Amino acid sequence: MSAGISIRPLSHRIMLGLGVIVLVSASVYFARSTIGTIASTLSLVIGVLLVGASQGLVPGLVAATAAFLFFNFFMADPILTLRLASGEDLAPLIAFNVTALIAGVLAGKLRDRAAAAERATAWSRLLIEAGNEVQALISPVEVDERLREMASRRFGLTVEFTLPDPTGQLSPTTSPEARAVWASRRAERSDPSISLMMEGVAGPMGVLTAVGDWRRFDDFLPSFATLAAVALERSILSERVGEVRALERSEQIKSALLSSVSHDFRTPLAAISASASSLIEFEHQIDADQKSLFLRTILAECTRLDNYASNLLELSKL
């Protein structure tokens, strides 16, 4: 898979954020007598900022809550309890809590938006690369194989493309999930597979089914399905255009052949017609040798026509 697209699971990011807060809290606890309460409080807020900026909104909120509990338990009098000594201690506690929450929310939102922008850029770059890979392919079989290989190599997913027949019906062996997507035009998500509609330029093209850890690419797979639909649609259209051009060339060859054959047939037929008409018209005026010549001419031209007919039959078989 391309670098920059992998996403650390939320649970890992939360644990990492808690680890940072624990480390900062331990440092603050042992250095409190040296750096003072204000610097200790600011250190906790900075820790929350770091967690939010590096891990996102939810880990930032968890870190803010953990920092608040540490501040209340270890730094706000009475120490080692969540109770407050007096009402005067409530204002600093609230101020710290609000500051930590705001810091965590702002830093977390900023990080999440930056991560979303980075993922979108990575997805776009990946789509461009994938489009370039299948752009030069003409055969639908080649496009199908290349897209399958690409999904396996880049995402670790096993992908299957289900296309309808010319009547718009799916094969009876198609999976129930793919049939449901084709009927409803809506994605079917389950474990361990997802089925998506493939929308081409001219409309629904088929169904894409991906098997594996597809949830990591849930935002990207619809775009990949569209790319696959357009690539397959283009290859099928190119194949049909090639077939039409081949038929046109075949018709041109047939026309030229018929023109040539008709010319070749006229020559022996003219000789046969001339010889036969001469025998009929001048039957009593020509001698035996002349009659024999006319008859041999008719026989030779009939043999010539028979050869032409045999050649045409062989050519039709080819």
PDB file of C-alpha atoms in Angstrom:
ATOM      1  CA  MET A   1       0.000   0.000   0.000  1.00  0.00           C
ATOM      2  CA  SER A   2       1.187   3.486  -0.809  1.00  0.00           C
ATOM      3  CA  ALA A   3       2.867   5.463   1.904  1.00  0.00           C
ATOM      4  CA  GLY A   4       0.796   8.125   3.606  1.00  0.00           C
ATOM      5  CA  ILE A   5      -2.498   6.238   3.334  1.00  0.00           C
ATOM      6  CA  SER A   6      -2.244   3.909   6.321  1.00  0.00           C
ATOM      7  CA  ILE A   7      -4.217   5.039   9.381  1.00  0.00           C
ATOM      8  CA  ARG A   8      -3.359   4.036  12.948  1.00  0.00           C
ATOM      9  CA  PRO A   9      -6.410   2.509  14.715  1.00  0.00           C
ATOM     10  CA  LEU A  10      -8.254   4.830  17.115  1.00  0.00           C
ATOM     11  CA  SER A  11      -7.602   2.596  20.125  1.00  0.00           C
ATOM     12  CA  HIS A  12      -3.855   2.769  19.470  1.00  0.00           C
ATOM     13  CA  ARG A  13      -3.979   6.548  19.166  1.00  0.00           C
ATOM     14  CA  ILE A  14      -5.936   6.844  22.441  1.00  0.00           C
ATOM     15  CA  MET A  15      -3.437   4.623  24.272  1.00  0.00           C
ATOM     16  CA  LEU A  16      -0.553   6.617  22.828  1.00  0.00           C
ATOM     17  CA  GLY A  17      -2.198   9.865  23.946  1.00  0.00           C
ATOM     18  CA  LEU A  18      -2.745   8.510  27.442  1.00  0.00           C
ATOM     19  CA  GLY A  19       0.880   7.436  27.548  1.00  0.00           C
ATOM     20  CA  VAL A  20       1.986  10.971  26.701  1.00  0.00           C
ATOM     21  CA  ILE A  21      -0.250  12.447  29.430  1.00  0.00           C
ATOM     22  CA  VAL A  22       0.997   9.916  31.978  1.00  0.00           C
ATOM     23  CA  LEU A  23       4.597  10.779  31.103  1.00  0.00           C
ATOM     24  CA  VAL A  24       3.929  14.540  31.321  1.00  0.00           C
ATOM     25  CA  SER A  25       1.946  14.124  34.554  1.00  0.00           C
ATOM     26  CA  ALA A  26       4.722  12.084  36.170  1.00  0.00           C
ATOM     27  CA  SER A  27       7.290  14.698  35.157  1.00  0.00           C
ATOM     28  CA  VAL A  28       5.088  17.508  36.487  1.00  0.00           C
ATOM     29  CA  TYR A  29       4.417  15.663  39.756  1.00  0.00           C
ATOM     30  CA  PHE A  30       8.094  15.196  40.579  1.00  0.00           C
ATOM     31  CA  ALA A  31       9.145  18.652  39.336  1.00  0.00           C
ATOM     32  CA  ARG A  32       6.249  20.602  40.831  1.00  0.00           C
ATOM     33  CA  SER A  33       8.219  21.844  43.806  1.00  0.00           C
ATOM     34  CA  THR A  34      10.915  23.141  41.447  1.00  0.00           C
ATOM     35  CA  ILE A  35       8.946  24.677  38.548  1.00  0.00           C
ATOM     36  CA  GLY A  36       5.865  25.798  40.505  1.00  0.00           C
ATOM     37  CA  THR A  37       2.118  25.283  40.067  1.00  0.00           C
ATOM     38  CA  ILE A  38       1.657  27.604  37.067  1.00  0.00           C
ATOM     39  CA  ALA A  39       4.425  25.995  35.028  1.00  0.00           C
ATOM     40  CA  SER A  40       3.116  22.556  35.991  1.00  0.00           C
ATOM     41  CA  THR A  41      -0.381  23.491  34.828  1.00  0.00           C
ATOM     42  CA  LEU A  42       0.932  24.879  31.545  1.00  0.00           C
ATOM     43  CA  SER A  43       2.963  21.704  31.043  1.00  0.00           C
ATOM     44  CA  LEU A  44      -0.235  19.635  31.300  1.00  0.00           C
ATOM     45  CA  VAL A  45      -2.012  21.900  28.808  1.00  0.00           C
ATOM     46  CA  ILE A  46       0.942  21.604  26.425  1.00  0.00           C
ATOM     47  CA  GLY A  47       0.773  17.827  26.782  1.00  0.00           C
ATOM     48  CA  VAL A  48      -2.922  17.905  25.838  1.00  0.00           C
ATOM     49  CA  LEU A  49      -2.066  20.107  22.846  1.00  0.00           C
ATOM     50  CA  LEU A  50       0.593  17.662  21.712  1.00  0.00           C
ATOM     51  CA  VAL A  51      -1.783  14.716  21.954  1.00  0.00           C
ATOM     52  CA  GLY A  52      -4.544  16.520  20.057  1.00  0.00           C
ATOM     53  CA  ALA A  53      -2.197  17.784  17.363  1.00  0.00           C
ATOM     54  CA  SER A  54      -0.575  14.398  16.806  1.00  0.00           C
ATOM     55  CA  GLN A  55      -3.392  11.908  17.426  1.00  0.00           C
ATOM     56  CA  GLY A  56      -6.674  13.696  16.650  1.00  0.00           C
ATOM     57  CA  LEU A  57      -9.859  14.931  18.299  1.00  0.00           C
ATOM     58  CA  VAL A  58     -10.959  11.879  20.311  1.00  0.00           C
ATOM     59  CA  PRO A  59      -7.497  11.136  21.780  1.00  0.00           C
ATOM     60  CA  GLY A  60      -7.209  14.879  22.558  1.00  0.00           C
ATOM     61  CA  LEU A  61     -10.466  14.830  24.539  1.00  0.00           C
ATOM     62  CA  VAL A  62      -9.387  11.690  26.388  1.00  0.00           C
ATOM     63  CA  ALA A  63      -6.035  13.331  27.153  1.00  0.00           C
ATOM     64  CA  ALA A  64      -7.800  16.485  28.412  1.00  0.00           C
ATOM     65  CA  THR A  65      -9.987  14.381  30.721  1.00  0.00           C
ATOM     66  CA  ALA A  66      -6.960  12.466  32.030  1.00  0.00           C
ATOM     67  CA  ALA A  67      -5.061  15.730  32.607  1.00  0.00           C
ATOM     68  CA  PHE A  68      -8.051  17.195  34.478  1.00  0.00           C
ATOM     69  CA  LEU A  69      -8.248  14.142  36.742  1.00  0.00           C
ATOM     70  CA  PHE A  70      -4.506  14.303  37.424  1.00  0.00           C
ATOM     71  CA  PHE A  71      -4.699  18.028  38.167  1.00  0.00           C
ATOM     72  CA  ASN A  72      -7.617  17.530  40.559  1.00  0.00           C
ATOM     73  CA  PHE A  73      -6.127  14.487  42.280  1.00  0.00           C
ATOM     74  CA  PHE A  74      -2.449  15.435  42.578  1.00  0.00           C
ATOM     75  CA  MET A  75      -2.272  19.227  42.316  1.00  0.00           C
ATOM     76  CA  ALA A  76      -5.533  20.736  43.628  1.00  0.00           C
ATOM     77  CA  ASP A  77      -5.885  20.835  47.433  1.00  0.00           C
ATOM     78  CA  PRO A  78      -6.613  18.538  49.132  1.00  0.00           C
ATOM     79  CA  ILE A  79      -4.105  16.346  47.315  1.00  0.00           C
ATOM     80  CA  LEU A  80      -4.804  12.651  46.613  1.00  0.00           C
ATOM     81  CA  THR A  81      -8.562  13.217  46.539  1.00  0.00           C
ATOM     82  CA  LEU A  82     -11.054  14.502  43.986  1.00  0.00           C
ATOM     83  CA  ARG A  83     -12.713  16.780  46.598  1.00  0.00           C
ATOM     84  CA  LEU A  84     -11.994  20.485  46.782  1.00  0.00           C
ATOM     85  CA  ALA A  85     -10.792  22.200  49.942  1.00  0.00           C
ATOM     86  CA  SER A  86     -13.007  25.248  49.398  1.00  0.00           C
ATOM     87  CA  GLY A  87     -15.095  27.031  46.811  1.00  0.00           C
ATOM     88  CA  GLU A  88     -12.138  29.214  45.929  1.00  0.00           C
ATOM     89  CA  ASP A  89     -10.386  26.183  44.427  1.00  0.00           C
ATOM     90  CA  LEU A  90     -13.269  25.621  42.010  1.00  0.00           C
ATOM     91  CA  ALA A  91     -12.369  28.492  39.658  1.00  0.00           C
ATOM     92  CA  PRO A  92      -8.791  27.314  38.916  1.00  0.00           C
ATOM     93  CA  LEU A  93     -10.044  23.785  38.420  1.00  0.00           C
ATOM     94  CA  ILE A  94     -12.742  24.891  35.970  1.00  0.00           C
ATOM     95  CA  ALA A  95     -10.296  27.202  34.190  1.00  0.00           C
ATOM     96  CA  PHE A  96      -7.801  24.382  33.773  1.00  0.00           C
ATOM     97  CA  ASN A  97     -10.494  21.965  32.610  1.00  0.00           C
ATOM     98  CA  VAL A  98     -11.919  24.413  30.047  1.00  0.00           C
ATOM     99  CA  THR A  99      -8.422  25.323  28.824  1.00  0.00           C
ATOM    100  CA  ALA A 100      -7.425  21.676  28.451  1.00  0.00           C
ATOM    101  CA  LEU A 101     -10.662  20.801  26.643  1.00  0.00           C
ATOM    102  CA  ILE A 102     -10.383  23.753  24.250  1.00  0.00           C
ATOM    103  CA  ALA A 103      -6.748  22.950  23.586  1.00  0.00           C
ATOM    104  CA  GLY A 104      -7.541  19.295  22.947  1.00  0.00           C
ATOM    105  CA  VAL A 105     -10.539  20.044  20.713  1.00  0.00           C
ATOM    106  CA  LEU A 106      -8.786  22.682  18.606  1.00  0.00           C
ATOM    107  CA  ALA A 107      -5.586  20.715  18.207  1.00  0.00           C
ATOM    108  CA  GLY A 108      -7.526  17.504  17.533  1.00  0.00           C
ATOM    109  CA  LYS A 109      -9.756  19.100  14.891  1.00  0.00           C
ATOM    110  CA  LEU A 110      -6.757  20.661  13.204  1.00  0.00           C
ATOM    111  CA  ARG A 111      -4.953  17.341  13.145  1.00  0.00           C
ATOM    112  CA  ASP A 112      -8.018  15.432  11.879  1.00  0.00           C
ATOM    113  CA  ARG A 113      -8.564  17.944   9.061  1.00  0.00           C
ATOM    114  CA  ALA A 114      -4.907  17.801   8.104  1.00  0.00           C
ATOM    115  CA  ALA A 115      -5.021  14.004   8.141  1.00  0.00           C
ATOM    116  CA  ALA A 116      -8.217  14.017   6.034  1.00  0.00           C
ATOM    117  CA  ALA A 117      -6.599  16.368   3.524  1.00  0.00           C
ATOM    118  CA  GLU A 118      -3.508  14.167   3.426  1.00  0.00           C
ATOM    119  CA  ARG A 119      -5.618  11.042   2.863  1.00  0.00           C
ATOM    120  CA  ALA A 120      -7.631  12.775   0.140  1.00  0.00           C
ATOM    121  CA  THR A 121      -4.424  13.820  -1.603  1.00  0.00           C
ATOM    122  CA  ALA A 122      -3.010  10.292  -1.291  1.00  0.00           C
ATOM    123  CA  TRP A 123      -6.251   8.759  -2.622  1.00  0.00           C
ATOM    124  CA  SER A 124      -6.270  11.191  -5.562  1.00  0.00           C
ATOM    125  CA  ARG A 125      -2.658  10.389  -6.384  1.00  0.00           C
ATOM    126  CA  LEU A 126      -3.404   6.681  -6.139  1.00  0.00           C
ATOM    127  CA  LEU A 127      -6.429   7.016  -8.440  1.00  0.00           C
ATOM    128  CA  ILE A 128      -4.329   8.871 -10.995  1.00  0.00           C
ATOM    129  CA  GLU A 129      -1.658   6.164 -10.859  1.00  0.00           C
ATOM    130  CA  ALA A 130      -4.297   3.445 -11.191  1.00  0.00           C
ATOM    131  CA  GLY A 131      -5.925   5.256 -14.108  1.00  0.00           C
ATOM    132  CA  ASN A 132      -2.582   5.529 -15.868  1.00  0.00           C
ATOM    133  CA  GLU A 133      -1.953   1.805 -15.391  1.00  0.00           C
ATOM    134  CA  VAL A 134      -5.197   0.744 -17.103  1.00  0.00           C
ATOM    135  CA  GLN A 135      -5.350   3.565 -19.641  1.00  0.00           C
ATOM    136  CA  ALA A 136      -3.350   1.747 -22.313  1.00  0.00           C
ATOM    137  CA  LEU A 137      -5.223  -1.554 -21.906  1.00  0.00           C
ATOM    138  CA  ILE A 138      -7.840  -2.357 -24.539  1.00  0.00           C
ATOM    139  CA  SER A 139      -9.159  -5.819 -23.713  1.00  0.00           C
ATOM    140  CA  PRO A 140     -11.738  -6.042 -20.880  1.00  0.00           C
ATOM    141  CA  VAL A 141      -9.954  -9.195 -19.689  1.00  0.00           C
ATOM    142  CA  GLU A 142      -6.662  -7.292 -19.379  1.00  0.00           C
ATOM    143  CA  VAL A 143      -8.377  -4.440 -17.510  1.00  0.00           C
ATOM    144  CA  ASP A 144     -10.065  -6.914 -15.157  1.00  0.00           C
ATOM    145  CA  GLU A 145      -6.783  -8.701 -14.397  1.00  0.00           C
ATOM    146  CA  ARG A 146      -4.837  -5.454 -13.891  1.00  0.00           C
ATOM    147  CA  LEU A 147      -7.436  -4.002 -11.502  1.00  0.00           C
ATOM    148  CA  ARG A 148      -7.514  -7.235  -9.482  1.00  0.00           C
ATOM    149  CA  GLU A 149      -3.723  -7.280  -9.258  1.00  0.00           C
ATOM    150  CA  MET A 150      -3.699  -3.602  -8.285  1.00  0.00           C
ATOM    151  CA  ALA A 151      -6.235  -4.099  -5.477  1.00  0.00           C
ATOM    152  CA  SER A 152      -4.283  -7.068  -4.134  1.00  0.00           C
ATOM    153  CA  ARG A 153      -0.895  -5.327  -4.353  1.00  0.00           C
ATOM    154  CA  ARG A 154      -1.882  -1.921  -2.980  1.00  0.00           C
ATOM    155  CA  PHE A 155      -4.666  -2.738  -0.513  1.00  0.00           C
ATOM    156  CA  GLY A 156      -4.426  -6.449   0.223  1.00  0.00           C
ATOM    157  CA  LEU A 157      -8.013  -6.913  -1.007  1.00  0.00           C
ATOM    158  CA  THR A 158      -9.434  -9.645  -3.223  1.00  0.00           C
ATOM    159  CA  VAL A 159     -11.639  -7.899  -5.780  1.00  0.00           C
ATOM    160  CA  GLU A 160     -14.273  -9.358  -8.102  1.00  0.00           C
ATOM    161  CA  PHE A 161     -16.157  -7.524 -10.864  1.00  0.00           C
ATOM    162  CA  THR A 162     -19.661  -8.752 -11.712  1.00  0.00           C
ATOM    163  CA  LEU A 163     -21.012  -7.465 -15.023  1.00  0.00           C
ATOM    164  CA  PRO A 164     -24.543  -8.031 -16.373  1.00  0.00           C
ATOM    165  CA  ASP A 165     -25.369  -9.736 -19.662  1.00  0.00           C
ATOM    166  CA  PRO A 166     -26.691  -7.723 -22.648  1.00  0.00           C
ATOM    167  CA  THR A 167     -30.219  -7.978 -21.200  1.00  0.00           C
ATOM    168  CA  GLY A 168     -29.118  -6.338 -17.943  1.00  0.00           C
ATOM    169  CA  GLN A 169     -29.346  -9.518 -15.851  1.00  0.00           C
ATOM    170  CA  LEU A 170     -26.650 -10.931 -13.578  1.00  0.00           C
ATOM    171  CA  SER A 171     -25.484 -14.519 -13.824  1.00  0.00           C
ATOM    172  CA  PRO A 172     -27.403 -17.036 -11.660  1.00  0.00           C
ATOM    173  CA  THR A 173     -24.117 -17.868  -9.918  1.00  0.00           C
ATOM    174  CA  THR A 174     -23.696 -14.277  -8.702  1.00  0.00           C
ATOM    175  CA  SER A 175     -23.455 -13.864  -4.912  1.00  0.00           C
ATOM    176  CA  PRO A 176     -26.589 -12.708  -3.031  1.00  0.00           C
ATOM    177  CA  GLU A 177     -24.775  -9.534  -1.887  1.00  0.00           C
ATOM    178  CA  ALA A 178     -23.935  -8.541  -5.460  1.00  0.00           C
ATOM    179  CA  ARG A 179     -27.488  -9.271  -6.605  1.00  0.00           C
ATOM    180  CA  ALA A 180     -28.856  -7.132  -3.765  1.00  0.00           C
ATOM    181  CA  VAL A 181     -26.581  -4.230  -4.732  1.00  0.00           C
ATOM    182  CA  TRP A 182     -27.562  -4.524  -8.401  1.00  0.00           C
ATOM    183  CA  ALA A 183     -31.250  -4.490  -7.458  1.00  0.00           C
ATOM    184  CA  SER A 184     -31.135  -1.679  -4.871  1.00  0.00           C
ATOM    185  CA  ARG A 185     -28.212   0.377  -6.257  1.00  0.00           C
ATOM    186  CA  ARG A 186     -26.905   0.640  -2.670  1.00  0.00           C
ATOM    187  CA  ALA A 187     -23.750  -0.734  -1.093  1.00  0.00           C
ATOM    188  CA  GLU A 188     -23.868  -3.901   1.022  1.00  0.00           C
ATOM    189  CA  ARG A 189     -21.339  -3.909   3.884  1.00  0.00           C
ATOM    190  CA  SER A 190     -20.533  -6.958   5.982  1.00  0.00           C
ATOM    191  CA  ASP A 191     -17.535  -8.876   7.278  1.00  0.00           C
ATOM    192  CA  PRO A 192     -15.302  -9.677   5.538  1.00  0.00           C
ATOM    193  CA  SER A 193     -16.653  -8.232   2.262  1.00  0.00           C
ATOM    194  CA  ILE A 194     -18.240  -5.144   0.752  1.00  0.00           C
ATOM    195  CA  SER A 195     -20.222  -4.886  -2.494  1.00  0.00           C
ATOM    196  CA  LEU A 196     -20.493  -1.559  -4.328  1.00  0.00           C
ATOM    197  CA  MET A 197     -22.295  -0.370  -7.447  1.00  0.00           C
ATOM    198  CA  MET A 198     -19.957   0.459 -10.336  1.00  0.00           C
ATOM    199  CA  GLU A 199     -21.260   3.630 -11.979  1.00  0.00           C
ATOM    200  CA  GLY A 200     -19.872   4.243 -15.468  1.00  0.00           C
ATOM    201  CA  VAL A 201     -20.326   7.174 -17.809  1.00  0.00           C
ATOM    202  CA  ALA A 202     -23.389   5.617 -19.430  1.00  0.00           C
ATOM    203  CA  GLY A 203     -24.914   4.376 -16.150  1.00  0.00           C
ATOM    204  CA  PRO A 204     -24.619   1.302 -13.886  1.00  0.00           C
ATOM    205  CA  MET A 205     -21.842  -0.928 -15.137  1.00  0.00           C
ATOM    206  CA  GLY A 206     -21.819  -3.773 -12.617  1.00  0.00           C
ATOM    207  CA  VAL A 207     -20.947  -4.637  -9.019  1.00  0.00           C
ATOM    208  CA  LEU A 208     -17.550  -4.559  -7.306  1.00  0.00           C
ATOM    209  CA  THR A 209     -17.038  -6.972  -4.404  1.00  0.00           C
ATOM    210  CA  ALA A 210     -13.960  -6.554  -2.187  1.00  0.00           C
ATOM    211  CA  VAL A 211     -12.969  -9.177   0.389  1.00  0.00           C
ATOM    212  CA  GLY A 212     -10.514  -8.397   3.184  1.00  0.00           C
ATOM    213  CA  ASP A 213      -9.875  -5.518   5.574  1.00  0.00           C
ATOM    214  CA  TRP A 214     -11.964  -3.166   3.447  1.00  0.00           C
ATOM    215  CA  ARG A 215     -12.974  -0.829   6.339  1.00  0.00           C
ATOM    216  CA  ARG A 216      -9.565   0.867   6.179  1.00  0.00           C
ATOM    217  CA  PHE A 217     -10.429   1.962   2.614  1.00  0.00           C
ATOM    218  CA  ASP A 218     -14.156   2.596   3.017  1.00  0.00           C
ATOM    219  CA  ASP A 219     -13.818   6.204   1.847  1.00  0.00           C
ATOM    220  CA  PHE A 220     -11.735   5.243  -1.176  1.00  0.00           C
ATOM    221  CA  LEU A 221     -13.472   2.147  -2.512  1.00  0.00           C
ATOM    222  CA  PRO A 222     -16.415   4.024  -4.162  1.00  0.00           C
ATOM    223  CA  SER A 223     -13.906   6.045  -6.191  1.00  0.00           C
ATOM    224  CA  PHE A 224     -12.025   2.857  -7.079  1.00  0.00           C
ATOM    225  CA  ALA A 225     -15.334   1.276  -8.166  1.00  0.00           C
ATOM    226  CA  THR A 226     -16.016   4.263 -10.428  1.00  0.00           C
ATOM    227  CA  LEU A 227     -12.507   4.023 -11.883  1.00  0.00           C
ATOM    228  CA  ALA A 228     -13.018   0.307 -12.562  1.00  0.00           C
ATOM    229  CA  ALA A 229     -16.418   0.981 -14.172  1.00  0.00           C
ATOM    230  CA  VAL A 230     -15.029   3.648 -16.500  1.00  0.00           C
ATOM    231  CA  ALA A 231     -11.985   1.523 -17.411  1.00  0.00           C
ATOM    232  CA  LEU A 232     -14.101  -1.560 -18.168  1.00  0.00           C
ATOM    233  CA  GLU A 233     -16.658   0.542 -20.020  1.00  0.00           C
ATOM    234  CA  ARG A 234     -13.923   2.095 -22.168  1.00  0.00           C
ATOM    235  CA  SER A 235     -12.322  -1.276 -22.914  1.00  0.00           C
ATOM    236  CA  ILE A 236     -15.662  -2.847 -23.883  1.00  0.00           C
ATOM    237  CA  LEU A 237     -16.425   0.129 -26.122  1.00  0.00           C
ATOM    238  CA  SER A 238     -12.966  -0.106 -27.706  1.00  0.00           C
ATOM    239  CA  GLU A 239     -13.487  -3.811 -28.306  1.00  0.00           C
ATOM    240  CA  ARG A 240     -16.845  -3.153 -29.964  1.00  0.00           C
ATOM    241  CA  VAL A 241     -15.348  -0.402 -32.103  1.00  0.00           C
ATOM    242  CA  GLY A 242     -12.632  -2.844 -33.162  1.00  0.00           C
ATOM    243  CA  GLU A 243     -15.285  -5.419 -34.076  1.00  0.00           C
ATOM    244  CA  VAL A 244     -17.191  -2.853 -36.138  1.00  0.00           C
ATOM    245  CA  ARG A 245     -14.026  -1.832 -37.952  1.00  0.00           C
ATOM    246  CA  ALA A 246     -13.193  -5.485 -38.598  1.00  0.00           C
ATOM    247  CA  LEU A 247     -16.678  -6.006 -40.051  1.00  0.00           C
ATOM    248  CA  GLU A 248     -16.237  -2.935 -42.227  1.00  0.00           C
ATOM    249  CA  ARG A 249     -12.918  -4.242 -43.505  1.00  0.00           C
ATOM    250  CA  SER A 250     -14.499  -7.650 -44.079  1.00  0.00           C
ATOM    251  CA  GLU A 251     -17.317  -6.079 -46.083  1.00  0.00           C
ATOM    252  CA  GLN A 252     -14.793  -4.133 -48.156  1.00  0.00           C
ATOM    253  CA  ILE A 253     -12.858  -7.326 -48.865  1.00  0.00           C
ATOM    254  CA  LYS A 254     -16.069  -9.140 -49.784  1.00  0.00           C
ATOM    255  CA  SER A 255     -17.101  -6.336 -52.133  1.00  0.00           C
ATOM    256  CA  ALA A 256     -13.703  -6.350 -53.840  1.00  0.00           C
ATOM    257  CA  LEU A 257     -13.769 -10.141 -54.066  1.00  0.00           C
ATOM    258  CA  LEU A 258     -17.263 -10.225 -55.569  1.00  0.00           C
ATOM    259  CA  SER A 259     -16.283  -7.571 -58.073  1.00  0.00           C
ATOM    260  CA  SER A 260     -13.233  -9.585 -59.098  1.00  0.00           C
ATOM    261  CA  VAL A 261     -15.115 -12.887 -59.195  1.00  0.00           C
ATOM    262  CA  SER A 262     -17.960 -11.418 -61.257  1.00  0.00           C
ATOM    263  CA  HIS A 263     -15.397 -10.207 -63.790  1.00  0.00           C
ATOM    264  CA  ASP A 264     -13.679 -13.587 -63.847  1.00  0.00           C
ATOM    265  CA  PHE A 265     -17.013 -15.378 -64.346  1.00  0.00           C
ATOM    266  CA  ARG A 266     -18.009 -13.156 -67.275  1.00  0.00           C
ATOM    267  CA  THR A 267     -15.017 -14.196 -69.409  1.00  0.00           C
ATOM    268  CA  PRO A 268     -15.738 -17.972 -69.607  1.00  0.00           C
ATOM    269  CA  LEU A 269     -19.475 -17.352 -69.786  1.00  0.00           C
ATOM    270  CA  ALA A 270     -18.940 -15.055 -72.761  1.00  0.00           C
ATOM    271  CA  ALA A 271     -16.832 -17.712 -74.476  1.00  0.00           C
ATOM    272  CA  ILE A 272     -19.432 -20.418 -73.776  1.00  0.00           C
ATOM    273  CA  SER A 273     -22.258 -18.174 -74.973  1.00  0.00           C
ATOM    274  CA  ALA A 274     -20.416 -17.230 -78.177  1.00  0.00           C
ATOM    275  CA  SER A 275     -19.515 -20.848 -78.988  1.00  0.00           C
ATOM    276  CA  ALA A 276     -23.014 -22.158 -78.281  1.00  0.00           C
ATOM    277  CA  SER A 277     -24.735 -19.393 -80.264  1.00  0.00           C
ATOM    278  CA  SER A 278     -22.379 -19.999 -83.206  1.00  0.00           C
ATOM    279  CA  LEU A 279     -23.212 -23.717 -83.211  1.00  0.00           C
ATOM    280  CA  ILE A 280     -26.916 -22.949 -83.197  1.00  0.00           C
ATOM    281  CA  GLU A 281     -26.881 -20.113 -85.732  1.00  0.00           C
ATOM    282  CA  PHE A 282     -24.346 -21.527 -88.199  1.00  0.00           C
ATOM    283  CA  GLU A 283     -25.049 -25.239 -87.679  1.00  0.00           C
ATOM    284  CA  HIS A 284     -25.226 -26.031 -91.415  1.00  0.00           C
ATOM    285  CA  GLN A 285     -22.455 -23.653 -92.486  1.00  0.00           C
ATOM    286  CA  ILE A 286     -19.524 -24.802 -90.368  1.00  0.00           C
ATOM    287  CA  ASP A 287     -17.533 -27.957 -90.882  1.00  0.00           C
ATOM    288  CA  ALA A 288     -16.838 -30.736 -88.365  1.00  0.00           C
ATOM    289  CA  ASP A 289     -13.466 -29.343 -87.265  1.00  0.00           C
ATOM    290  CA  GLN A 290     -15.006 -25.967 -86.452  1.00  0.00           C
ATOM    291  CA  LYS A 291     -17.807 -27.649 -84.511  1.00  0.00           C
ATOM    292  CA  SER A 292     -15.252 -29.675 -82.541  1.00  0.00           C
ATOM    293  CA  LEU A 293     -13.331 -26.460 -81.739  1.00  0.00           C
ATOM    294  CA  PHE A 294     -16.460 -24.769 -80.426  1.00  0.00           C
ATOM    295  CA  LEU A 295     -17.343 -27.823 -78.304  1.00  0.00           C
ATOM    296  CA  ARG A 296     -13.820 -28.037 -76.834  1.00  0.00           C
ATOM    297  CA  THR A 297     -14.015 -24.320 -76.041  1.00  0.00           C
ATOM    298  CA  ILE A 298     -17.317 -24.844 -74.225  1.00  0.00           C
ATOM    299  CA  LEU A 299     -15.869 -27.794 -72.290  1.00  0.00           C
ATOM    300  CA  ALA A 300     -12.704 -25.874 -71.323  1.00  0.00           C
ATOM    301  CA  GLU A 301     -14.630 -22.851 -70.138  1.00  0.00           C
ATOM    302  CA  CYS A 302     -17.029 -25.063 -68.138  1.00  0.00           C
ATOM    303  CA  THR A 303     -13.984 -26.637 -66.468  1.00  0.00           C
ATOM    304  CA  ARG A 304     -12.683 -23.139 -65.751  1.00  0.00           C
ATOM    305  CA  LEU A 305     -16.015 -22.148 -64.173  1.00  0.00           C
ATOM    306  CA  ASP A 306     -15.986 -25.306 -62.062  1.00  0.00           C
ATOM    307  CA  ASN A 307     -12.526 -24.381 -60.747  1.00  0.00           C
ATOM    308  CA  TYR A 308     -13.773 -20.890 -59.888  1.00  0.00           C
ATOM    309  CA  ALA A 309     -16.734 -22.365 -58.004  1.00  0.00           C
ATOM    310  CA  SER A 310     -14.466 -24.756 -56.063  1.00  0.00           C
ATOM    311  CA  ASN A 311     -12.154 -21.892 -55.133  1.00  0.00           C
ATOM    312  CA  LEU A 312     -15.092 -19.813 -53.908  1.00  0.00           C
ATOM    313  CA  LEU A 313     -16.267 -22.679 -51.691  1.00  0.00           C
ATOM    314  CA  GLU A 314     -12.788 -23.011 -50.147  1.00  0.00           C
ATOM    315  CA  LEU A 315     -12.632 -19.265 -49.607  1.00  0.00           C
ATOM    316  CA  SER A 316     -16.027 -19.217 -47.879  1.00  0.00           C
ATOM    317  CA  LYS A 317     -14.770 -21.917 -45.506  1.00  0.00           C
ATOM    318  CA  LEU A 318     -11.751 -19.736 -44.619  1.00  0.00           C
TER     319      LEU A 318
END
